[in-house]
Amino acid sequence: MVIFSVAGKQLKLNTAADIAPIVADLRAQKAVAKIDFSGNTIGIEASKSLAEAIVAHKDSLVEINFSDFYTGRFNTEIPKSLEYLLPALLLCPKLATVNLSDNAFGLQTIDPIEAYLAKAVSVEHLILSNNGMGPYAGARIGKSLYRLAKAKEKQGYGSLQTFVCGRNRLENGSVNHLAVGLRSHRDLATVRLYQNGIRPAGVEKLILRGLARNAKLRVLDLQDNTLTSRAAAALAAALPQWKDLAELNLNDCLLKPKGAFAVAEALSAGASKNLAVLKLQYSELEADSLAKLAVAAEKALPHLKVLELNGNRFDKNLDDLAAIRKALEKRAGEIDELDDLDSDDEDDEDDEDDNDNDDTYDDYNASLTDLEADLVAEDVDALTEKLLGAHIE
């Protein structure tokens, strides 16, 4: 596999002249499979030159890394740069992995990204973390994922395999369209949505109306979103659907005692038997849940090797914890360092969030089937307008 990389060189590529030596080197390579420009910064004129060089390798290119590619750029520069680069990527029929992380896209750049994603039928692994999207741009990403799924079906491509979209402040406002987009990719195996500020009502709907339909899910990372017992119950109900699930990250998700118990009970009952990595730090998990996890570790989860439990509420000398350690050690596995445990005998009678069931957001009750129908209608209207415009010309 031929890799062309200038990663991490902190090059400031403004003009065609700035990037000319790099482009010449890229063009001189034979059948480049991966291009990595991460850790540099590119301007509009240089983007045009790079786009032309990318097209020279369109028949061999399988991976692009443009993460951390716009440091110090104005928000007016980035969309114009992408208007050169993204259409070039659409000309690469084997391009499977695209990494656009750590770029300050936000709302100003959503138009070219949304247009690209809806047509990127060859892409299987999409990484969009730390892009400053916010809920509105996140919803538009969800729309583009739905359109991408339909385009893939129409053109005979497999669905998206990996979707990584962490640290983007997606919040509850993006959830409806995100659920529609993700559930449309039936073979989706990895979903990472860490640190997005999604609240219980949003996580609940994302799981029950979205991810529960992704039966081939292998990795689910929801770290540092808020579940409480409400969304944790939804997750517990969905676990039996994910028979191939190997990694579940719920660190810093505040499951609350009842929510942690619901998840632990589902796992002890045999849900997701292929689970190898389970992360439950800082979830307010207590001794009753630990007892269920002991059953899971010993019997129901024969492949479990990594279990993270620090920051919860139980005594580290419990027999159930010893049983879990013993079960994992037999498989060369381990529990994390338990150096920040609280007692579970403090004020836990009414510890659940009093407003848990009152948590909601605008359009929480919206039908996702209706949203899908609206997207189809929008596409039909756009096509009609395009055809009428062509006829008038």
Short mmCIF file of C-alpha atoms in Angstrom, two decimals:
data_model
loop_
_atom_site.label_atom_id
_atom_site.label_comp_id
_atom_site.label_asym_id
_atom_site.label_seq_id
_atom_site.Cartn_x
_atom_site.Cartn_y
_atom_site.Cartn_z
CA MET A 1 0.00 0.00 0.00
CA VAL A 2 1.51 3.30 -1.12
CA ILE A 3 1.08 6.08 1.46
CA PHE A 4 1.75 9.74 0.76
CA SER A 5 2.08 11.71 3.98
CA VAL A 6 3.12 15.17 5.10
CA ALA A 7 1.37 14.69 8.44
CA GLY A 8 2.28 16.92 11.35
CA LYS A 9 4.72 19.17 9.49
CA GLN A 10 2.75 22.34 10.32
CA LEU A 11 3.06 23.60 6.76
CA LYS A 12 1.17 26.76 5.85
CA LEU A 13 0.00 26.12 2.31
CA ASN A 14 -1.60 29.29 0.98
CA THR A 15 -0.81 29.51 -2.72
CA ALA A 16 -0.24 27.17 -5.62
CA ALA A 17 3.46 27.98 -5.32
CA ASP A 18 3.48 26.97 -1.64
CA ILE A 19 2.11 23.53 -2.37
CA ALA A 20 3.77 23.00 -5.77
CA PRO A 21 6.71 20.84 -4.52
CA ILE A 22 4.36 18.63 -2.51
CA VAL A 23 1.91 18.27 -5.38
CA ALA A 24 4.75 17.40 -7.74
CA ASP A 25 5.93 14.70 -5.35
CA LEU A 26 2.39 13.36 -5.01
CA ARG A 27 1.89 13.24 -8.76
CA ALA A 28 5.18 11.39 -9.17
CA GLN A 29 4.02 8.52 -6.95
CA LYS A 30 2.43 5.41 -8.44
CA ALA A 31 -1.01 4.22 -7.34
CA VAL A 32 -1.21 6.08 -4.02
CA ALA A 33 -3.71 4.42 -1.65
CA LYS A 34 -3.59 6.83 1.29
CA ILE A 35 -3.06 10.59 1.40
CA ASP A 36 -2.40 12.20 4.80
CA PHE A 37 -2.25 15.99 5.14
CA SER A 38 -3.20 16.10 8.84
CA GLY A 39 -1.51 18.68 11.03
CA ASN A 40 -0.99 21.28 8.31
CA THR A 41 -3.08 24.23 7.15
CA ILE A 42 -4.32 24.91 3.62
CA GLY A 43 -5.75 27.92 1.82
CA ILE A 44 -8.09 28.25 -1.14
CA GLU A 45 -5.57 28.47 -3.97
CA ALA A 46 -3.48 25.60 -2.64
CA SER A 47 -6.65 23.52 -2.27
CA LYS A 48 -7.30 23.77 -6.00
CA SER A 49 -3.82 22.41 -6.77
CA LEU A 50 -4.18 19.60 -4.25
CA ALA A 51 -7.59 18.62 -5.63
CA GLU A 52 -6.11 18.21 -9.10
CA ALA A 53 -3.31 16.02 -7.71
CA ILE A 54 -5.81 13.86 -5.82
CA VAL A 55 -7.72 13.16 -9.02
CA ALA A 56 -4.49 11.85 -10.55
CA HIS A 57 -4.73 8.95 -8.06
CA LYS A 58 -8.50 8.54 -8.17
CA ASP A 59 -8.43 4.88 -9.19
CA SER A 60 -6.17 3.76 -6.32
CA LEU A 61 -7.07 6.06 -3.42
CA VAL A 62 -8.79 4.34 -0.48
CA GLU A 63 -8.10 6.69 2.45
CA ILE A 64 -7.89 10.46 3.02
CA ASN A 65 -6.82 12.15 6.25
CA PHE A 66 -7.59 15.87 6.31
CA SER A 67 -7.80 16.17 10.10
CA ASP A 68 -6.42 19.36 11.69
CA PHE A 69 -6.09 20.90 8.23
CA TYR A 70 -7.41 24.43 8.73
CA THR A 71 -5.68 25.89 11.79
CA GLY A 72 -5.71 29.68 11.64
CA ARG A 73 -8.06 29.86 8.66
CA PHE A 74 -10.99 32.26 8.44
CA ASN A 75 -14.45 30.71 8.37
CA THR A 76 -14.86 32.19 4.89
CA GLU A 77 -11.80 30.31 3.60
CA ILE A 78 -12.72 26.82 4.73
CA PRO A 79 -15.91 26.31 2.68
CA LYS A 80 -14.18 27.59 -0.47
CA SER A 81 -11.30 25.20 0.12
CA LEU A 82 -13.72 22.31 0.57
CA GLU A 83 -15.51 23.26 -2.63
CA TYR A 84 -12.33 22.21 -4.44
CA LEU A 85 -11.33 19.23 -2.31
CA LEU A 86 -14.62 17.42 -1.69
CA PRO A 87 -15.71 17.18 -5.36
CA ALA A 88 -12.28 15.69 -6.07
CA LEU A 89 -12.97 13.00 -3.48
CA LEU A 90 -16.24 12.15 -5.21
CA LEU A 91 -14.22 11.20 -8.29
CA CYS A 92 -12.39 8.46 -6.33
CA PRO A 93 -14.48 5.28 -6.69
CA LYS A 94 -12.51 3.24 -4.10
CA LEU A 95 -12.25 5.90 -1.39
CA ALA A 96 -13.44 4.13 1.77
CA THR A 97 -12.08 6.15 4.72
CA VAL A 98 -12.40 9.92 5.17
CA ASN A 99 -11.15 11.74 8.27
CA LEU A 100 -12.15 15.41 8.60
CA SER A 101 -11.72 15.71 12.37
CA ASP A 102 -10.29 18.62 14.36
CA ASN A 103 -11.35 21.28 11.88
CA ALA A 104 -13.48 24.25 12.96
CA PHE A 105 -16.30 23.71 10.48
CA GLY A 106 -19.39 24.81 12.39
CA LEU A 107 -22.41 26.14 10.55
CA GLN A 108 -20.35 28.18 8.10
CA THR A 109 -19.03 25.04 6.41
CA ILE A 110 -22.00 22.72 6.60
CA ASP A 111 -23.21 23.33 3.01
CA PRO A 112 -20.27 21.70 1.14
CA ILE A 113 -19.98 18.92 3.73
CA GLU A 114 -23.68 18.08 3.59
CA ALA A 115 -23.62 18.05 -0.21
CA TYR A 116 -20.53 15.82 -0.26
CA LEU A 117 -21.72 13.29 2.31
CA ALA A 118 -25.02 12.73 0.52
CA LYS A 119 -23.10 11.56 -2.57
CA ALA A 120 -20.03 9.84 -1.08
CA VAL A 121 -21.27 6.34 -1.94
CA SER A 122 -17.87 4.63 -1.73
CA VAL A 123 -17.17 5.82 1.82
CA GLU A 124 -17.42 3.17 4.54
CA HIS A 125 -15.62 4.87 7.44
CA LEU A 126 -16.45 8.51 8.24
CA ILE A 127 -14.66 10.41 11.01
CA LEU A 128 -16.03 13.82 11.95
CA SER A 129 -14.91 14.61 15.49
CA ASN A 130 -14.27 17.99 17.10
CA ASN A 131 -15.70 20.04 14.24
CA GLY A 132 -17.72 22.54 16.29
CA MET A 133 -20.98 21.56 14.65
CA GLY A 134 -23.68 22.19 17.22
CA PRO A 135 -27.19 20.71 17.02
CA TYR A 136 -28.33 22.39 13.79
CA ALA A 137 -25.31 21.32 11.76
CA GLY A 138 -25.52 17.91 13.44
CA ALA A 139 -29.10 17.53 12.23
CA ARG A 140 -27.97 18.34 8.71
CA ILE A 141 -25.28 15.68 8.97
CA GLY A 142 -28.07 13.26 9.91
CA LYS A 143 -30.03 14.28 6.82
CA SER A 144 -27.00 13.73 4.61
CA LEU A 145 -26.44 10.28 6.13
CA TYR A 146 -30.00 9.32 5.23
CA ARG A 147 -29.53 10.54 1.66
CA LEU A 148 -26.19 8.72 1.50
CA ALA A 149 -27.86 5.45 2.52
CA LYS A 150 -30.42 5.83 -0.25
CA ALA A 151 -27.74 6.71 -2.81
CA LYS A 152 -25.68 3.67 -1.76
CA GLU A 153 -28.70 1.39 -2.14
CA LYS A 154 -29.52 2.81 -5.55
CA GLN A 155 -25.96 2.45 -6.84
CA GLY A 156 -25.24 -0.94 -5.29
CA TYR A 157 -22.79 0.08 -2.56
CA GLY A 158 -22.71 -1.32 0.96
CA SER A 159 -23.79 0.88 3.85
CA LEU A 160 -21.56 2.93 6.11
CA GLN A 161 -19.50 0.78 8.50
CA THR A 162 -18.08 3.41 10.86
CA PHE A 163 -19.45 6.76 12.03
CA VAL A 164 -17.37 8.77 14.48
CA CYS A 165 -18.80 12.14 15.52
CA GLY A 166 -17.54 13.06 18.98
CA ARG A 167 -16.98 16.43 20.68
CA ASN A 168 -19.43 18.23 18.41
CA ARG A 169 -22.08 19.60 20.81
CA LEU A 170 -24.75 17.68 18.94
CA GLU A 171 -27.11 17.89 21.93
CA ASN A 172 -30.75 16.79 21.75
CA GLY A 173 -31.51 19.08 18.82
CA SER A 174 -29.67 16.84 16.36
CA VAL A 175 -31.08 13.54 17.57
CA ASN A 176 -34.14 13.09 15.34
CA HIS A 177 -32.31 13.44 12.05
CA LEU A 178 -29.23 11.66 13.39
CA ALA A 179 -31.38 8.66 14.35
CA VAL A 180 -32.96 8.64 10.89
CA GLY A 181 -29.55 8.82 9.23
CA LEU A 182 -27.83 6.16 11.31
CA ARG A 183 -30.63 3.58 11.24
CA SER A 184 -30.66 3.80 7.44
CA HIS A 185 -27.18 2.22 7.32
CA ARG A 186 -28.10 -1.34 8.18
CA ASP A 187 -24.55 -2.72 8.28
CA LEU A 188 -23.23 0.03 10.56
CA ALA A 189 -20.75 -1.58 12.97
CA THR A 190 -19.07 1.29 14.86
CA VAL A 191 -20.77 4.40 16.28
CA ARG A 192 -18.82 6.82 18.45
CA LEU A 193 -20.79 9.84 19.70
CA TYR A 194 -18.76 10.75 22.78
CA GLN A 195 -18.85 14.18 24.47
CA ASN A 196 -21.84 15.64 22.65
CA GLY A 197 -23.99 16.95 25.50
CA ILE A 198 -26.94 14.73 24.56
CA ARG A 199 -29.46 14.57 27.40
CA PRO A 200 -31.59 11.58 28.55
CA ALA A 201 -34.57 12.19 26.26
CA GLY A 202 -32.26 12.51 23.29
CA VAL A 203 -30.22 9.41 24.09
CA GLU A 204 -33.43 7.46 24.69
CA LYS A 205 -34.85 8.36 21.28
CA LEU A 206 -31.52 7.90 19.50
CA ILE A 207 -31.35 4.35 20.84
CA LEU A 208 -34.98 3.21 20.68
CA ARG A 209 -35.87 4.83 17.34
CA GLY A 210 -32.44 4.73 15.75
CA LEU A 211 -29.56 2.51 16.86
CA ALA A 212 -31.76 -0.38 18.00
CA ARG A 213 -32.29 -1.06 14.28
CA ASN A 214 -28.55 -1.33 13.64
CA ALA A 215 -28.43 -5.04 14.44
CA LYS A 216 -24.79 -5.44 13.32
CA LEU A 217 -23.43 -2.89 15.78
CA ARG A 218 -20.07 -3.93 17.25
CA VAL A 219 -18.88 -0.74 18.95
CA LEU A 220 -21.04 1.87 20.71
CA ASP A 221 -19.35 4.80 22.43
CA LEU A 222 -21.61 7.27 24.25
CA GLN A 223 -19.05 8.52 26.76
CA ASP A 224 -19.82 11.80 28.50
CA ASN A 225 -23.42 12.15 27.39
CA THR A 226 -26.15 12.00 30.06
CA LEU A 227 -28.32 8.89 30.25
CA THR A 228 -29.76 8.66 33.79
CA SER A 229 -32.15 5.79 34.45
CA ARG A 230 -34.44 6.85 31.60
CA ALA A 231 -32.03 6.38 28.70
CA ALA A 232 -30.24 3.54 30.50
CA ALA A 233 -33.52 1.60 30.44
CA ALA A 234 -33.72 2.18 26.69
CA LEU A 235 -30.16 0.95 26.29
CA ALA A 236 -30.85 -2.15 28.36
CA ALA A 237 -33.87 -2.90 26.17
CA ALA A 238 -31.77 -2.55 23.01
CA LEU A 239 -28.83 -4.70 24.13
CA PRO A 240 -30.40 -8.01 22.98
CA GLN A 241 -30.63 -6.57 19.45
CA TRP A 242 -26.85 -6.12 19.26
CA LYS A 243 -25.68 -9.71 19.25
CA ASP A 244 -22.26 -8.77 17.81
CA LEU A 245 -21.58 -5.92 20.24
CA ALA A 246 -17.95 -6.16 21.39
CA GLU A 247 -17.37 -2.73 22.98
CA LEU A 248 -19.73 -0.54 25.01
CA ASN A 249 -18.42 2.74 26.44
CA LEU A 250 -20.71 4.39 28.99
CA ASN A 251 -18.03 6.16 31.03
CA ASP A 252 -19.21 9.46 32.56
CA CYS A 253 -22.78 8.86 31.38
CA LEU A 254 -24.43 9.15 34.82
CA LEU A 255 -26.60 6.07 34.51
CA LYS A 256 -27.81 6.52 38.11
CA PRO A 257 -28.29 3.46 40.38
CA LYS A 258 -31.48 2.23 38.70
CA GLY A 259 -30.07 2.76 35.22
CA ALA A 260 -26.82 0.98 36.02
CA PHE A 261 -28.81 -1.92 37.46
CA ALA A 262 -30.97 -2.15 34.32
CA VAL A 263 -27.89 -2.39 32.10
CA ALA A 264 -26.12 -4.87 34.40
CA GLU A 265 -29.25 -7.02 34.66
CA ALA A 266 -29.65 -7.15 30.87
CA LEU A 267 -26.03 -8.23 30.49
CA SER A 268 -26.34 -10.87 33.22
CA ALA A 269 -29.40 -12.25 31.41
CA GLY A 270 -27.35 -12.96 28.30
CA ALA A 271 -27.70 -9.83 26.18
CA SER A 272 -24.72 -9.02 23.93
CA LYS A 273 -22.79 -12.21 24.69
CA ASN A 274 -19.81 -11.17 22.55
CA LEU A 275 -19.02 -8.12 24.68
CA ALA A 276 -15.26 -7.85 25.32
CA VAL A 277 -14.94 -4.24 26.54
CA LEU A 278 -17.39 -2.65 28.99
CA LYS A 279 -16.79 0.85 30.38
CA LEU A 280 -19.02 2.05 33.22
CA GLN A 281 -16.94 4.62 35.11
CA TYR A 282 -18.70 7.37 37.07
CA SER A 283 -22.17 5.94 36.55
CA GLU A 284 -23.37 5.83 40.22
CA LEU A 285 -23.29 2.05 39.92
CA GLU A 286 -23.83 0.35 43.29
CA ALA A 287 -23.38 -3.05 44.93
CA ASP A 288 -26.60 -4.54 43.54
CA SER A 289 -25.43 -3.80 40.00
CA LEU A 290 -21.99 -5.19 40.81
CA ALA A 291 -23.64 -8.48 41.79
CA LYS A 292 -25.30 -8.64 38.38
CA LEU A 293 -21.98 -7.84 36.69
CA ALA A 294 -20.37 -10.70 38.59
CA VAL A 295 -22.92 -13.09 37.11
CA ALA A 296 -22.32 -11.56 33.69
CA ALA A 297 -18.53 -11.84 33.95
CA GLU A 298 -18.60 -15.43 35.19
CA LYS A 299 -21.32 -16.83 32.91
CA ALA A 300 -23.12 -14.54 30.48
CA LEU A 301 -20.16 -12.66 28.96
CA PRO A 302 -17.49 -15.29 28.22
CA HIS A 303 -15.41 -12.89 26.10
CA LEU A 304 -15.30 -9.97 28.55
CA LYS A 305 -11.70 -8.87 29.16
CA VAL A 306 -11.83 -5.15 29.94
CA LEU A 307 -14.15 -3.73 32.60
CA GLU A 308 -13.90 -0.13 33.82
CA LEU A 309 -15.71 0.62 37.08
CA ASN A 310 -13.81 3.45 38.79
CA GLY A 311 -15.79 6.37 40.18
CA ASN A 312 -18.80 4.31 41.26
CA ARG A 313 -20.43 3.61 44.61
CA PHE A 314 -19.41 0.32 46.19
CA ASP A 315 -16.78 -1.07 48.55
CA LYS A 316 -13.68 -2.40 46.81
CA ASN A 317 -13.60 -5.37 49.21
CA LEU A 318 -16.90 -6.86 48.03
CA ASP A 319 -16.91 -10.55 47.15
CA ASP A 320 -18.62 -9.80 43.84
CA LEU A 321 -15.70 -7.61 42.82
CA ALA A 322 -13.28 -10.39 43.65
CA ALA A 323 -15.36 -12.79 41.56
CA ILE A 324 -15.24 -10.40 38.61
CA ARG A 325 -11.45 -10.04 38.90
CA LYS A 326 -11.04 -13.81 38.99
CA ALA A 327 -13.24 -14.32 35.93
CA LEU A 328 -11.39 -11.69 33.91
CA GLU A 329 -7.94 -12.90 34.97
CA LYS A 330 -8.75 -16.34 33.57
CA ARG A 331 -9.06 -14.62 30.16
CA ALA A 332 -5.98 -12.41 30.64
CA GLY A 333 -8.34 -9.49 31.26
CA GLU A 334 -8.50 -6.82 33.95
CA ILE A 335 -10.51 -4.23 35.86
CA ASP A 336 -9.28 -0.65 35.89
CA GLU A 337 -7.65 0.97 38.94
CA LEU A 338 -10.39 1.59 41.52
CA ASP A 339 -8.96 4.64 43.27
CA ASP A 340 -12.06 6.86 43.34
CA LEU A 341 -14.93 4.86 44.80
CA ASP A 342 -17.74 6.22 46.98
CA SER A 343 -19.83 4.41 49.54
CA ASP A 344 -23.29 3.32 48.44
CA ASP A 345 -24.79 3.75 51.89
CA GLU A 346 -25.16 7.52 51.64
CA ASP A 347 -28.49 9.15 50.72
CA ASP A 348 -29.33 6.81 47.87
CA GLU A 349 -33.01 6.26 48.61
CA ASP A 350 -34.17 9.13 46.41
CA ASP A 351 -31.03 9.60 44.40
CA GLU A 352 -32.70 9.38 41.02
CA ASP A 353 -33.12 12.61 39.08
CA ASP A 354 -36.53 13.93 40.14
CA ASN A 355 -37.04 15.45 36.69
CA ASP A 356 -35.85 12.42 34.76
CA ASN A 357 -39.18 11.73 33.07
CA ASP A 358 -39.80 15.42 32.42
CA ASP A 359 -36.67 15.80 30.30
CA THR A 360 -37.61 16.56 26.70
CA TYR A 361 -36.68 18.71 23.71
CA ASP A 362 -38.38 20.39 20.78
CA ASP A 363 -39.77 17.80 18.37
CA TYR A 364 -39.21 14.94 20.84
CA ASN A 365 -42.55 13.49 19.76
CA ALA A 366 -41.90 13.95 16.05
CA SER A 367 -42.35 10.81 13.97
CA LEU A 368 -39.08 9.72 12.39
CA THR A 369 -41.02 7.99 9.64
CA ASP A 370 -42.55 11.35 8.80
CA LEU A 371 -39.08 12.92 8.82
CA GLU A 372 -37.91 10.32 6.30
CA ALA A 373 -40.93 11.08 4.11
CA ASP A 374 -40.13 14.80 4.31
CA LEU A 375 -36.55 14.17 3.17
CA VAL A 376 -37.78 12.12 0.22
CA ALA A 377 -40.23 14.91 -0.69
CA GLU A 378 -37.44 17.50 -0.48
CA ASP A 379 -35.31 15.45 -2.86
CA VAL A 380 -38.19 15.05 -5.31
CA ASP A 381 -38.86 18.79 -5.23
CA ALA A 382 -35.17 19.56 -5.78
CA LEU A 383 -35.01 17.17 -8.74
CA THR A 384 -38.17 18.65 -10.25
CA GLU A 385 -36.78 22.16 -9.89
CA LYS A 386 -33.51 21.08 -11.51
CA LEU A 387 -35.31 19.46 -14.44
CA LEU A 388 -37.53 22.50 -14.94
CA GLY A 389 -34.49 24.75 -14.86
CA ALA A 390 -32.76 22.64 -17.48
CA HIS A 391 -35.89 22.70 -19.65
CA ILE A 392 -36.16 26.50 -19.40
CA GLU A 393 -32.54 26.93 -20.40
#
